[in-house]
Amino acid sequence: MDYIASQGWDTGEAELFMGLKDGSLESLVLRGCSSATPDQIATTMLKHMLQALDFLSVRGIVHRDVKPGNILYQHQAKPGPDHAPYNFLLGDFGVSNRQVLTKTFASSPLYMAPEMRKEVFVMGEQTHKADI
């Protein structure tokens, strides 16, 4: 990770600053990619996102807004065999929270888990499973 700086740790709203990425999964899909097949992109992205979500889950954190616009990518010079030439990263932790503190409704409606819909949402039932 290309960490640059951070601030706000004592305010409860920490901000991390990283170098710019090449774009989001959403922009990559919309513009197309000639250097990798859709299967290679999907397989690589899914592996990286499952690793990121596992990392968060083990630490009791729920992202609550996993969507193509929040999956960032950076081009890799030397991809592994059968992999897309991208490194995917999960970004935008603006509505993420510790699982024990997730008591409010938060997500992007088009990408949220069905159990998170306002009609069926029961306060206090959010877990890392909603991210997957």
Tab-separated table of N, CA, C and O in Angstrom:
chain	number	residue	atom	x	y	z
A	1	MET	N	0.852	-1.169	0.000
A	1	MET	CA	0.000	0.000	0.000
A	1	MET	C	0.900	1.235	0.000
A	1	MET	O	1.912	1.270	0.658
A	2	ASP	N	0.493	2.240	-0.703
A	2	ASP	CA	1.280	3.468	-0.792
A	2	ASP	C	0.723	4.528	0.161
A	2	ASP	O	0.231	5.563	-0.253
A	3	TYR	N	0.848	4.256	1.429
A	3	TYR	CA	0.385	5.142	2.489
A	3	TYR	C	1.179	6.448	2.457
A	3	TYR	O	2.398	6.445	2.381
A	4	ILE	N	0.460	7.577	2.528
A	4	ILE	CA	1.117	8.883	2.533
A	4	ILE	C	1.028	9.519	3.912
A	4	ILE	O	2.025	9.939	4.477
A	5	ALA	N	-0.181	9.600	4.462
A	5	ALA	CA	-0.373	10.247	5.760
A	5	ALA	C	-1.745	9.887	6.311
A	5	ALA	O	-2.559	9.250	5.638
A	6	SER	N	-2.005	10.315	7.550
A	6	SER	CA	-3.321	10.131	8.163
A	6	SER	C	-3.581	11.285	9.118
A	6	SER	O	-2.671	12.001	9.514
A	7	GLN	N	-4.857	11.428	9.477
A	7	GLN	CA	-5.230	12.459	10.442
A	7	GLN	C	-6.557	12.086	11.074
A	7	GLN	O	-7.265	11.214	10.587
A	8	GLY	N	-6.891	12.728	12.166
A	8	GLY	CA	-8.186	12.568	12.800
A	8	GLY	C	-8.353	11.378	13.707
A	8	GLY	O	-9.473	11.050	14.097
A	9	TRP	N	-7.273	10.710	14.086
A	9	TRP	CA	-7.391	9.522	14.934
A	9	TRP	C	-8.009	9.866	16.287
A	9	TRP	O	-8.741	9.068	16.854
A	10	ASP	N	-7.763	11.050	16.796
A	10	ASP	CA	-8.293	11.435	18.104
A	10	ASP	C	-9.720	11.978	18.029
A	10	ASP	O	-10.357	12.198	19.043
A	11	THR	N	-10.256	12.168	16.822
A	11	THR	CA	-11.611	12.698	16.669
A	11	THR	C	-12.643	11.606	16.418
A	11	THR	O	-13.830	11.877	16.428
A	12	GLY	N	-12.190	10.403	16.146
A	12	GLY	CA	-13.120	9.320	15.825
A	12	GLY	C	-13.446	9.251	14.339
A	12	GLY	O	-14.209	8.407	13.901
A	13	GLU	N	-12.882	10.148	13.548
A	13	GLU	CA	-13.095	10.140	12.105
A	13	GLU	C	-11.742	10.202	11.401
A	13	GLU	O	-11.361	11.212	10.820
A	14	ALA	N	-11.040	9.094	11.464
A	14	ALA	CA	-9.695	9.030	10.891
A	14	ALA	C	-9.761	9.073	9.368
A	14	ALA	O	-10.679	8.525	8.752
A	15	GLU	N	-8.791	9.716	8.779
A	15	GLU	CA	-8.655	9.778	7.333
A	15	GLU	C	-7.267	9.274	6.964
A	15	GLU	O	-6.277	9.675	7.574
A	16	LEU	N	-7.207	8.391	5.975
A	16	LEU	CA	-5.947	7.881	5.460
A	16	LEU	C	-5.753	8.436	4.061
A	16	LEU	O	-6.699	8.487	3.274
A	17	PHE	N	-4.548	8.826	3.747
A	17	PHE	CA	-4.254	9.368	2.434
A	17	PHE	C	-3.296	8.431	1.703
A	17	PHE	O	-2.243	8.091	2.215
A	18	MET	N	-3.712	8.002	0.510
A	18	MET	CA	-2.929	7.090	-0.312
A	18	MET	C	-2.684	7.737	-1.670
A	18	MET	O	-3.377	8.685	-2.045
A	19	GLY	N	-1.736	7.204	-2.407
A	19	GLY	CA	-1.499	7.689	-3.760
A	19	GLY	C	-2.689	7.409	-4.656
A	19	GLY	O	-3.526	6.555	-4.355
A	20	LEU	N	-2.779	8.126	-5.746
A	20	LEU	CA	-3.880	7.959	-6.688
A	20	LEU	C	-3.831	6.579	-7.339
A	20	LEU	O	-2.762	6.031	-7.594
A	21	LYS	N	-4.982	6.049	-7.623
A	21	LYS	CA	-5.102	4.780	-8.334
A	21	LYS	C	-5.492	5.076	-9.777
A	21	LYS	O	-5.854	6.191	-10.124
A	22	ASP	N	-5.483	4.067	-10.623
A	22	ASP	CA	-5.806	4.252	-12.035
A	22	ASP	C	-7.296	4.457	-12.275
A	22	ASP	O	-7.687	5.026	-13.280
A	23	GLY	N	-8.129	3.983	-11.377
A	23	GLY	CA	-9.571	4.137	-11.538
A	23	GLY	C	-10.314	3.138	-10.676
A	23	GLY	O	-9.740	2.468	-9.822
A	24	SER	N	-11.614	3.022	-10.938
A	24	SER	CA	-12.453	2.077	-10.200
A	24	SER	C	-12.830	0.918	-11.118
A	24	SER	O	-12.706	1.011	-12.348
A	25	LEU	N	-13.326	-0.141	-10.528
A	25	LEU	CA	-13.805	-1.277	-11.318
A	25	LEU	C	-14.900	-0.804	-12.268
A	25	LEU	O	-14.948	-1.218	-13.425
A	26	GLU	N	-15.733	0.085	-11.787
A	26	GLU	CA	-16.803	0.636	-12.619
A	26	GLU	C	-16.227	1.299	-13.878
A	26	GLU	O	-16.681	1.028	-14.993
A	27	SER	N	-15.208	2.134	-13.724
A	27	SER	CA	-14.618	2.805	-14.884
A	27	SER	C	-13.894	1.812	-15.797
A	27	SER	O	-13.914	1.958	-17.019
A	28	LEU	N	-13.269	0.799	-15.215
A	28	LEU	CA	-12.569	-0.215	-16.008
A	28	LEU	C	-13.558	-0.981	-16.882
A	28	LEU	O	-13.314	-1.216	-18.068
A	29	VAL	N	-14.694	-1.343	-16.315
A	29	VAL	CA	-15.706	-2.089	-17.068
A	29	VAL	C	-16.313	-1.209	-18.158
A	29	VAL	O	-16.512	-1.656	-19.289
A	30	LEU	N	-16.590	0.052	-17.834
A	30	LEU	CA	-17.222	0.949	-18.805
A	30	LEU	C	-16.316	1.269	-19.991
A	30	LEU	O	-16.779	1.374	-21.114
A	31	ARG	N	-15.021	1.413	-19.750
A	31	ARG	CA	-14.119	1.752	-20.855
A	31	ARG	C	-13.577	0.520	-21.570
A	31	ARG	O	-13.022	0.611	-22.640
A	32	GLY	N	-13.697	-0.634	-20.943
A	32	GLY	CA	-13.193	-1.858	-21.537
A	32	GLY	C	-11.711	-2.038	-21.278
A	32	GLY	O	-11.017	-1.112	-20.885
A	33	CYS	N	-11.250	-3.245	-21.481
A	33	CYS	CA	-9.851	-3.564	-21.218
A	33	CYS	C	-9.389	-4.561	-22.267
A	33	CYS	O	-9.966	-5.633	-22.400
A	34	SER	N	-8.350	-4.203	-22.988
A	34	SER	CA	-7.862	-5.097	-24.035
A	34	SER	C	-6.715	-5.992	-23.568
A	34	SER	O	-6.332	-6.918	-24.254
A	35	SER	N	-6.173	-5.705	-22.364
A	35	SER	CA	-5.014	-6.471	-21.907
A	35	SER	C	-5.387	-7.682	-21.050
A	35	SER	O	-4.505	-8.404	-20.609
A	36	ALA	N	-6.673	-7.906	-20.813
A	36	ALA	CA	-7.109	-9.059	-20.016
A	36	ALA	C	-8.523	-9.438	-20.423
A	36	ALA	O	-9.311	-8.596	-20.854
A	37	THR	N	-8.841	-10.709	-20.269
A	37	THR	CA	-10.191	-11.171	-20.580
A	37	THR	C	-11.127	-10.824	-19.411
A	37	THR	O	-10.666	-10.637	-18.277
A	38	PRO	N	-12.425	-10.745	-19.671
A	38	PRO	CA	-13.368	-10.513	-18.566
A	38	PRO	C	-13.234	-11.551	-17.453
A	38	PRO	O	-13.346	-11.217	-16.277
A	39	ASP	N	-12.971	-12.810	-17.818
A	39	ASP	CA	-12.787	-13.858	-16.802
A	39	ASP	C	-11.564	-13.586	-15.935
A	39	ASP	O	-11.591	-13.788	-14.726
A	40	GLN	N	-10.468	-13.149	-16.542
A	40	GLN	CA	-9.257	-12.837	-15.777
A	40	GLN	C	-9.502	-11.666	-14.823
A	40	GLN	O	-9.092	-11.697	-13.668
A	41	ILE	N	-10.185	-10.645	-15.314
A	41	ILE	CA	-10.491	-9.492	-14.467
A	41	ILE	C	-11.386	-9.908	-13.304
A	41	ILE	O	-11.124	-9.586	-12.147
A	42	ALA	N	-12.442	-10.651	-13.609
A	42	ALA	CA	-13.386	-11.080	-12.563
A	42	ALA	C	-12.706	-11.963	-11.523
A	42	ALA	O	-12.897	-11.783	-10.323
A	43	THR	N	-11.902	-12.909	-11.973
A	43	THR	CA	-11.223	-13.820	-11.053
A	43	THR	C	-10.240	-13.078	-10.152
A	43	THR	O	-10.213	-13.283	-8.940
A	44	THR	N	-9.448	-12.191	-10.734
A	44	THR	CA	-8.467	-11.424	-9.963
A	44	THR	C	-9.166	-10.494	-8.980
A	44	THR	O	-8.808	-10.433	-7.799
A	45	MET	N	-10.184	-9.764	-9.458
A	45	MET	CA	-10.909	-8.825	-8.597
A	45	MET	C	-11.593	-9.563	-7.452
A	45	MET	O	-11.520	-9.140	-6.293
A	46	LEU	N	-12.251	-10.681	-7.745
A	46	LEU	CA	-12.948	-11.431	-6.706
A	46	LEU	C	-11.974	-11.932	-5.644
A	46	LEU	O	-12.235	-11.818	-4.441
A	47	LYS	N	-10.826	-12.440	-6.065
A	47	LYS	CA	-9.822	-12.910	-5.109
A	47	LYS	C	-9.362	-11.767	-4.206
A	47	LYS	O	-9.313	-11.908	-2.981
A	48	HIS	N	-9.063	-10.624	-4.793
A	48	HIS	CA	-8.585	-9.490	-4.004
A	48	HIS	C	-9.670	-8.955	-3.060
A	48	HIS	O	-9.376	-8.594	-1.917
A	49	MET	N	-10.919	-8.915	-3.523
A	49	MET	CA	-12.005	-8.402	-2.664
A	49	MET	C	-12.326	-9.372	-1.526
A	49	MET	O	-12.584	-8.944	-0.400
A	50	LEU	N	-12.282	-10.658	-1.793
A	50	LEU	CA	-12.519	-11.625	-0.710
A	50	LEU	C	-11.413	-11.547	0.337
A	50	LEU	O	-11.666	-11.667	1.528
A	51	GLN	N	-10.172	-11.312	-0.107
A	51	GLN	CA	-9.076	-11.129	0.848
A	51	GLN	C	-9.299	-9.873	1.686
A	51	GLN	O	-9.097	-9.883	2.901
A	52	ALA	N	-9.728	-8.795	1.051
A	52	ALA	CA	-9.975	-7.540	1.769
A	52	ALA	C	-11.121	-7.704	2.773
A	52	ALA	O	-11.022	-7.278	3.930
A	53	LEU	N	-12.212	-8.342	2.347
A	53	LEU	CA	-13.362	-8.524	3.234
A	53	LEU	C	-13.041	-9.484	4.379
A	53	LEU	O	-13.522	-9.302	5.498
A	54	ASP	N	-12.210	-10.492	4.107
A	54	ASP	CA	-11.777	-11.396	5.177
A	54	ASP	C	-10.943	-10.627	6.193
A	54	ASP	O	-11.115	-10.794	7.404
A	55	PHE	N	-10.046	-9.779	5.730
A	55	PHE	CA	-9.212	-8.956	6.611
A	55	PHE	C	-10.096	-8.108	7.527
A	55	PHE	O	-9.878	-8.036	8.733
A	56	LEU	N	-11.117	-7.470	6.955
A	56	LEU	CA	-12.016	-6.638	7.751
A	56	LEU	C	-12.836	-7.472	8.727
A	56	LEU	O	-13.001	-7.112	9.899
A	57	SER	N	-13.358	-8.584	8.256
A	57	SER	CA	-14.213	-9.443	9.080
A	57	SER	C	-13.487	-9.945	10.315
A	57	SER	O	-14.028	-9.937	11.416
A	58	VAL	N	-12.257	-10.382	10.138
A	58	VAL	CA	-11.460	-10.890	11.261
A	58	VAL	C	-11.276	-9.807	12.321
A	58	VAL	O	-11.198	-10.090	13.512
A	59	ARG	N	-11.278	-8.558	11.892
A	59	ARG	CA	-11.103	-7.435	12.820
A	59	ARG	C	-12.430	-6.826	13.276
A	59	ARG	O	-12.456	-5.790	13.930
A	60	GLY	N	-13.548	-7.474	12.909
A	60	GLY	CA	-14.855	-7.020	13.352
A	60	GLY	C	-15.344	-5.756	12.689
A	60	GLY	O	-16.133	-5.006	13.256
A	61	ILE	N	-14.914	-5.508	11.451
A	61	ILE	CA	-15.310	-4.301	10.734
A	61	ILE	C	-16.249	-4.668	9.585
A	61	ILE	O	-16.007	-5.625	8.856
A	62	VAL	N	-17.309	-3.890	9.429
A	62	VAL	CA	-18.253	-4.067	8.325
A	62	VAL	C	-18.096	-2.867	7.397
A	62	VAL	O	-18.204	-1.720	7.832
A	63	HIS	N	-17.834	-3.095	6.118
A	63	HIS	CA	-17.620	-2.010	5.156
A	63	HIS	C	-18.931	-1.286	4.845
A	63	HIS	O	-18.998	-0.082	4.839
A	64	ARG	N	-19.972	-2.001	4.549
A	64	ARG	CA	-21.342	-1.537	4.320
A	64	ARG	C	-21.568	-0.782	3.017
A	64	ARG	O	-22.632	-0.245	2.794
A	65	ASP	N	-20.578	-0.740	2.113
A	65	ASP	CA	-20.806	-0.071	0.831
A	65	ASP	C	-19.894	-0.637	-0.260
A	65	ASP	O	-19.258	0.105	-1.006
A	66	VAL	N	-19.864	-1.968	-0.362
A	66	VAL	CA	-19.057	-2.610	-1.406
A	66	VAL	C	-19.826	-2.492	-2.721
A	66	VAL	O	-20.962	-2.942	-2.827
A	67	LYS	N	-19.211	-1.848	-3.691
A	67	LYS	CA	-19.815	-1.666	-5.014
A	67	LYS	C	-18.701	-1.375	-6.010
A	67	LYS	O	-17.576	-1.035	-5.606
A	68	PRO	N	-18.964	-1.518	-7.318
A	68	PRO	CA	-17.909	-1.313	-8.321
A	68	PRO	C	-17.207	0.039	-8.223
A	68	PRO	O	-16.004	0.123	-8.469
A	69	GLY	N	-17.911	1.087	-7.838
A	69	GLY	CA	-17.290	2.398	-7.719
A	69	GLY	C	-16.323	2.513	-6.559
A	69	GLY	O	-15.490	3.419	-6.517
A	70	ASN	N	-16.421	1.597	-5.580
A	70	ASN	CA	-15.536	1.611	-4.417
A	70	ASN	C	-14.437	0.556	-4.491
A	70	ASN	O	-13.706	0.353	-3.537
A	71	ILE	N	-14.351	-0.131	-5.604
A	71	ILE	CA	-13.267	-1.078	-5.842
A	71	ILE	C	-12.292	-0.387	-6.784
A	71	ILE	O	-12.605	-0.131	-7.947
A	72	LEU	N	-11.131	-0.047	-6.273
A	72	LEU	CA	-10.128	0.689	-7.047
A	72	LEU	C	-9.135	-0.286	-7.657
A	72	LEU	O	-8.952	-1.392	-7.161
A	73	TYR	N	-8.501	0.142	-8.739
A	73	TYR	CA	-7.484	-0.722	-9.340
A	73	TYR	C	-6.250	0.080	-9.692
A	73	TYR	O	-6.284	1.282	-9.884
A	74	GLN	N	-5.169	-0.656	-9.756
A	74	GLN	CA	-3.896	-0.102	-10.184
A	74	GLN	C	-3.268	-1.117	-11.138
A	74	GLN	O	-3.270	-2.318	-10.857
A	75	HIS	N	-2.758	-0.641	-12.248
A	75	HIS	CA	-2.150	-1.527	-13.239
A	75	HIS	C	-0.855	-2.109	-12.691
A	75	HIS	O	-0.069	-1.408	-12.075
A	76	GLN	N	-0.657	-3.402	-12.895
A	76	GLN	CA	0.571	-4.096	-12.482
A	76	GLN	C	1.418	-4.358	-13.711
A	76	GLN	O	0.909	-4.806	-14.737
A	77	ALA	N	2.685	-4.136	-13.597
A	77	ALA	CA	3.590	-4.366	-14.731
A	77	ALA	C	3.753	-5.851	-15.036
A	77	ALA	O	3.823	-6.250	-16.186
A	78	LYS	N	3.820	-6.690	-13.999
A	78	LYS	CA	4.051	-8.123	-14.192
A	78	LYS	C	2.962	-8.937	-13.502
A	78	LYS	O	3.133	-9.381	-12.358
A	79	PRO	N	1.830	-9.162	-14.168
A	79	PRO	CA	0.787	-9.992	-13.548
A	79	PRO	C	1.203	-11.459	-13.543
A	79	PRO	O	2.026	-11.885	-14.344
A	80	GLY	N	0.632	-12.207	-12.635
A	80	GLY	CA	0.891	-13.638	-12.589
A	80	GLY	C	0.206	-14.338	-13.758
A	80	GLY	O	-0.606	-13.739	-14.466
A	81	PRO	N	0.525	-15.602	-14.007
A	81	PRO	CA	-0.109	-16.334	-15.099
A	81	PRO	C	-1.621	-16.443	-14.870
A	81	PRO	O	-2.078	-16.658	-13.751
A	82	ASP	N	-2.387	-16.252	-15.909
A	82	ASP	CA	-3.851	-16.338	-15.870
A	82	ASP	C	-4.494	-15.297	-14.965
A	82	ASP	O	-5.608	-15.488	-14.489
A	83	HIS	N	-3.804	-14.219	-14.686
A	83	HIS	CA	-4.374	-13.157	-13.866
A	83	HIS	C	-4.424	-11.860	-14.664
A	83	HIS	O	-3.587	-11.631	-15.544
A	84	ALA	N	-5.371	-11.022	-14.337
A	84	ALA	CA	-5.460	-9.709	-14.963
A	84	ALA	C	-4.294	-8.853	-14.476
A	84	ALA	O	-3.820	-9.038	-13.355
A	85	PRO	N	-3.845	-7.915	-15.285
A	85	PRO	CA	-2.710	-7.076	-14.893
A	85	PRO	C	-3.109	-5.930	-13.960
A	85	PRO	O	-2.701	-4.791	-14.136
A	86	TYR	N	-3.932	-6.235	-12.974
A	86	TYR	CA	-4.419	-5.208	-12.052
A	86	TYR	C	-4.330	-5.683	-10.608
A	86	TYR	O	-4.474	-6.872	-10.328
A	87	ASN	N	-4.131	-4.735	-9.725
A	87	ASN	CA	-4.238	-4.978	-8.296
A	87	ASN	C	-5.475	-4.218	-7.845
A	87	ASN	O	-5.570	-3.007	-8.031
A	88	PHE	N	-6.458	-4.926	-7.286
A	88	PHE	CA	-7.714	-4.309	-6.859
A	88	PHE	C	-7.674	-4.037	-5.362
A	88	PHE	O	-7.179	-4.847	-4.577
A	89	LEU	N	-8.212	-2.886	-4.968
A	89	LEU	CA	-8.227	-2.460	-3.571
A	89	LEU	C	-9.628	-1.984	-3.209
A	89	LEU	O	-10.310	-1.366	-4.029
A	90	LEU	N	-10.032	-2.243	-1.994
A	90	LEU	CA	-11.333	-1.772	-1.517
A	90	LEU	C	-11.153	-0.387	-0.929
A	90	LEU	O	-10.275	-0.167	-0.091
A	91	GLY	N	-11.962	0.554	-1.358
A	91	GLY	CA	-11.848	1.927	-0.891
A	91	GLY	C	-13.151	2.445	-0.305
A	91	GLY	O	-14.137	1.723	-0.205
A	92	ASP	N	-13.165	3.691	0.066
A	92	ASP	CA	-14.303	4.424	0.611
A	92	ASP	C	-14.893	3.745	1.846
A	92	ASP	O	-15.896	3.051	1.781
A	93	PHE	N	-14.264	4.000	2.963
A	93	PHE	CA	-14.718	3.442	4.228
A	93	PHE	C	-15.583	4.440	5.003
A	93	PHE	O	-15.691	4.373	6.210
A	94	GLY	N	-16.223	5.364	4.281
A	94	GLY	CA	-17.005	6.426	4.912
A	94	GLY	C	-18.162	5.954	5.771
A	94	GLY	O	-18.517	6.607	6.746
A	95	VAL	N	-18.793	4.833	5.432
A	95	VAL	CA	-19.907	4.322	6.246
A	95	VAL	C	-19.552	3.014	6.944
A	95	VAL	O	-20.416	2.367	7.536
A	96	SER	N	-18.283	2.617	6.884
A	96	SER	CA	-17.882	1.389	7.575
A	96	SER	C	-17.873	1.624	9.082
A	96	SER	O	-17.826	2.761	9.547
A	97	ASN	N	-17.930	0.533	9.818
A	97	ASN	CA	-17.961	0.646	11.265
A	97	ASN	C	-17.597	-0.704	11.870
A	97	ASN	O	-17.624	-1.722	11.195
A	98	ARG	N	-17.302	-0.686	13.145
A	98	ARG	CA	-17.113	-1.950	13.868
A	98	ARG	C	-18.469	-2.638	13.949
A	98	ARG	O	-19.490	-1.988	14.141
A	99	GLN	N	-18.469	-3.947	13.810
A	99	GLN	CA	-19.720	-4.703	13.795
A	99	GLN	C	-20.553	-4.429	15.034
A	99	GLN	O	-21.767	-4.289	14.945
A	100	VAL	N	-19.936	-4.316	16.189
A	100	VAL	CA	-20.694	-4.099	17.430
A	100	VAL	C	-21.322	-2.713	17.485
A	100	VAL	O	-22.195	-2.469	18.314
A	101	LEU	N	-20.897	-1.800	16.606
A	101	LEU	CA	-21.429	-0.434	16.606
A	101	LEU	C	-22.349	-0.139	15.424
A	101	LEU	O	-22.875	0.960	15.321
A	102	THR	N	-22.545	-1.084	14.517
A	102	THR	CA	-23.350	-0.834	13.321
A	102	THR	C	-24.831	-0.958	13.656
A	102	THR	O	-25.433	-2.006	13.504
A	103	LYS	N	-25.405	0.134	14.078
A	103	LYS	CA	-26.813	0.148	14.481
A	103	LYS	C	-27.690	0.938	13.526
A	103	LYS	O	-28.894	0.996	13.685
A	104	THR	N	-27.097	1.613	12.553
A	104	THR	CA	-27.873	2.424	11.632
A	104	THR	C	-27.845	1.822	10.239
A	104	THR	O	-26.947	1.065	9.886
A	105	PHE	N	-28.809	2.191	9.436
A	105	PHE	CA	-28.907	1.742	8.061
A	105	PHE	C	-27.920	2.522	7.204
A	105	PHE	O	-27.881	3.749	7.261
A	106	ALA	N	-27.093	1.840	6.413
A	106	ALA	CA	-26.160	2.514	5.510
A	106	ALA	C	-25.764	1.561	4.395
A	106	ALA	O	-25.370	0.436	4.660
A	107	SER	N	-25.888	2.018	3.157
A	107	SER	CA	-25.455	1.232	2.010
A	107	SER	C	-25.940	1.918	0.742
A	107	SER	O	-26.735	2.849	0.800
A	108	SER	N	-25.471	1.445	-0.411
A	108	SER	CA	-25.983	1.904	-1.699
A	108	SER	C	-27.077	0.926	-2.113
A	108	SER	O	-26.806	-0.267	-2.267
A	109	PRO	N	-28.309	1.389	-2.263
A	109	PRO	CA	-29.455	0.495	-2.488
A	109	PRO	C	-29.267	-0.549	-3.580
A	109	PRO	O	-29.626	-1.699	-3.387
A	110	LEU	N	-28.679	-0.184	-4.707
A	110	LEU	CA	-28.523	-1.134	-5.808
A	110	LEU	C	-27.602	-2.299	-5.457
A	110	LEU	O	-27.753	-3.399	-5.972
A	111	TYR	N	-26.650	-2.084	-4.550
A	111	TYR	CA	-25.641	-3.103	-4.248
A	111	TYR	C	-25.779	-3.725	-2.865
A	111	TYR	O	-24.967	-4.555	-2.488
A	112	MET	N	-26.773	-3.351	-2.098
A	112	MET	CA	-26.877	-3.871	-0.739
A	112	MET	C	-27.432	-5.294	-0.704
A	112	MET	O	-28.118	-5.733	-1.622
A	113	ALA	N	-27.098	-5.990	0.359
A	113	ALA	CA	-27.621	-7.339	0.574
A	113	ALA	C	-29.134	-7.240	0.789
A	113	ALA	O	-29.622	-6.268	1.367
A	114	PRO	N	-29.897	-8.233	0.325
A	114	PRO	CA	-31.356	-8.179	0.465
A	114	PRO	C	-31.824	-7.963	1.905
A	114	PRO	O	-32.798	-7.252	2.145
A	115	GLU	N	-31.111	-8.539	2.868
A	115	GLU	CA	-31.541	-8.395	4.269
A	115	GLU	C	-31.327	-6.977	4.809
A	115	GLU	O	-31.786	-6.649	5.886
A	116	MET	N	-30.644	-6.140	4.040
A	116	MET	CA	-30.396	-4.772	4.478
A	116	MET	C	-31.458	-3.786	3.983
A	116	MET	O	-31.411	-2.620	4.335
A	117	ARG	N	-32.410	-4.251	3.185
A	117	ARG	CA	-33.463	-3.351	2.720
A	117	ARG	C	-34.192	-2.750	3.916
A	117	ARG	O	-34.419	-3.415	4.917
A	118	LYS	N	-34.580	-1.501	3.815
A	118	LYS	CA	-35.220	-0.804	4.929
A	118	LYS	C	-36.469	-1.521	5.427
A	118	LYS	O	-36.774	-1.512	6.606
A	119	GLU	N	-37.204	-2.171	4.523
A	119	GLU	CA	-38.448	-2.837	4.918
A	119	GLU	C	-38.213	-4.005	5.878
A	119	GLU	O	-39.071	-4.338	6.674
A	120	VAL	N	-37.044	-4.665	5.760
A	120	VAL	CA	-36.798	-5.843	6.591
A	120	VAL	C	-35.642	-5.647	7.565
A	120	VAL	O	-35.357	-6.525	8.366
A	121	PHE	N	-34.987	-4.482	7.493
A	121	PHE	CA	-33.821	-4.229	8.344
A	121	PHE	C	-34.232	-4.152	9.810
A	121	PHE	O	-35.147	-3.432	10.179
A	122	VAL	N	-33.554	-4.936	10.627
A	122	VAL	CA	-33.771	-4.906	12.066
A	122	VAL	C	-32.499	-4.351	12.691
A	122	VAL	O	-31.412	-4.853	12.445
A	123	MET	N	-32.637	-3.310	13.474
A	123	MET	CA	-31.467	-2.675	14.073
A	123	MET	C	-30.580	-3.692	14.781
A	123	MET	O	-31.063	-4.556	15.494
A	124	GLY	N	-29.277	-3.557	14.562
A	124	GLY	CA	-28.319	-4.380	15.267
A	124	GLY	C	-28.006	-5.712	14.629
A	124	GLY	O	-27.260	-6.487	15.181
A	125	GLU	N	-28.518	-6.003	13.429
A	125	GLU	CA	-28.271	-7.293	12.809
A	125	GLU	C	-27.218	-7.253	11.701
A	125	GLU	O	-27.088	-8.197	10.957
A	126	GLN	N	-26.479	-6.180	11.589
A	126	GLN	CA	-25.484	-6.085	10.517
A	126	GLN	C	-24.221	-6.858	10.881
A	126	GLN	O	-23.697	-6.722	11.971
A	127	THR	N	-23.756	-7.642	9.926
A	127	THR	CA	-22.500	-8.380	10.089
A	127	THR	C	-21.709	-8.271	8.806
A	127	THR	O	-22.182	-7.720	7.807
A	128	HIS	N	-20.523	-8.838	8.806
A	128	HIS	CA	-19.688	-8.862	7.613
A	128	HIS	C	-20.361	-9.605	6.459
A	128	HIS	O	-20.020	-9.421	5.313
A	129	LYS	N	-21.345	-10.450	6.757
A	129	LYS	CA	-22.028	-11.212	5.701
A	129	LYS	C	-22.726	-10.296	4.697
A	129	LYS	O	-22.858	-10.641	3.541
A	130	ALA	N	-23.174	-9.133	5.142
A	130	ALA	CA	-23.829	-8.183	4.242
A	130	ALA	C	-22.853	-7.628	3.200
A	130	ALA	O	-23.255	-7.240	2.122
A	131	ASP	N	-21.563	-7.597	3.522
A	131	ASP	CA	-20.560	-7.125	2.563
A	131	ASP	C	-20.351	-8.116	1.430
A	131	ASP	O	-20.010	-7.734	0.312
A	132	ILE	N	-20.530	-9.386	1.717
A	132	ILE	CA	-20.279	-10.418	0.717
A	132	ILE	C	-21.461	-10.556	-0.207
A	132	ILE	O	-21.365	-10.647	-1.370
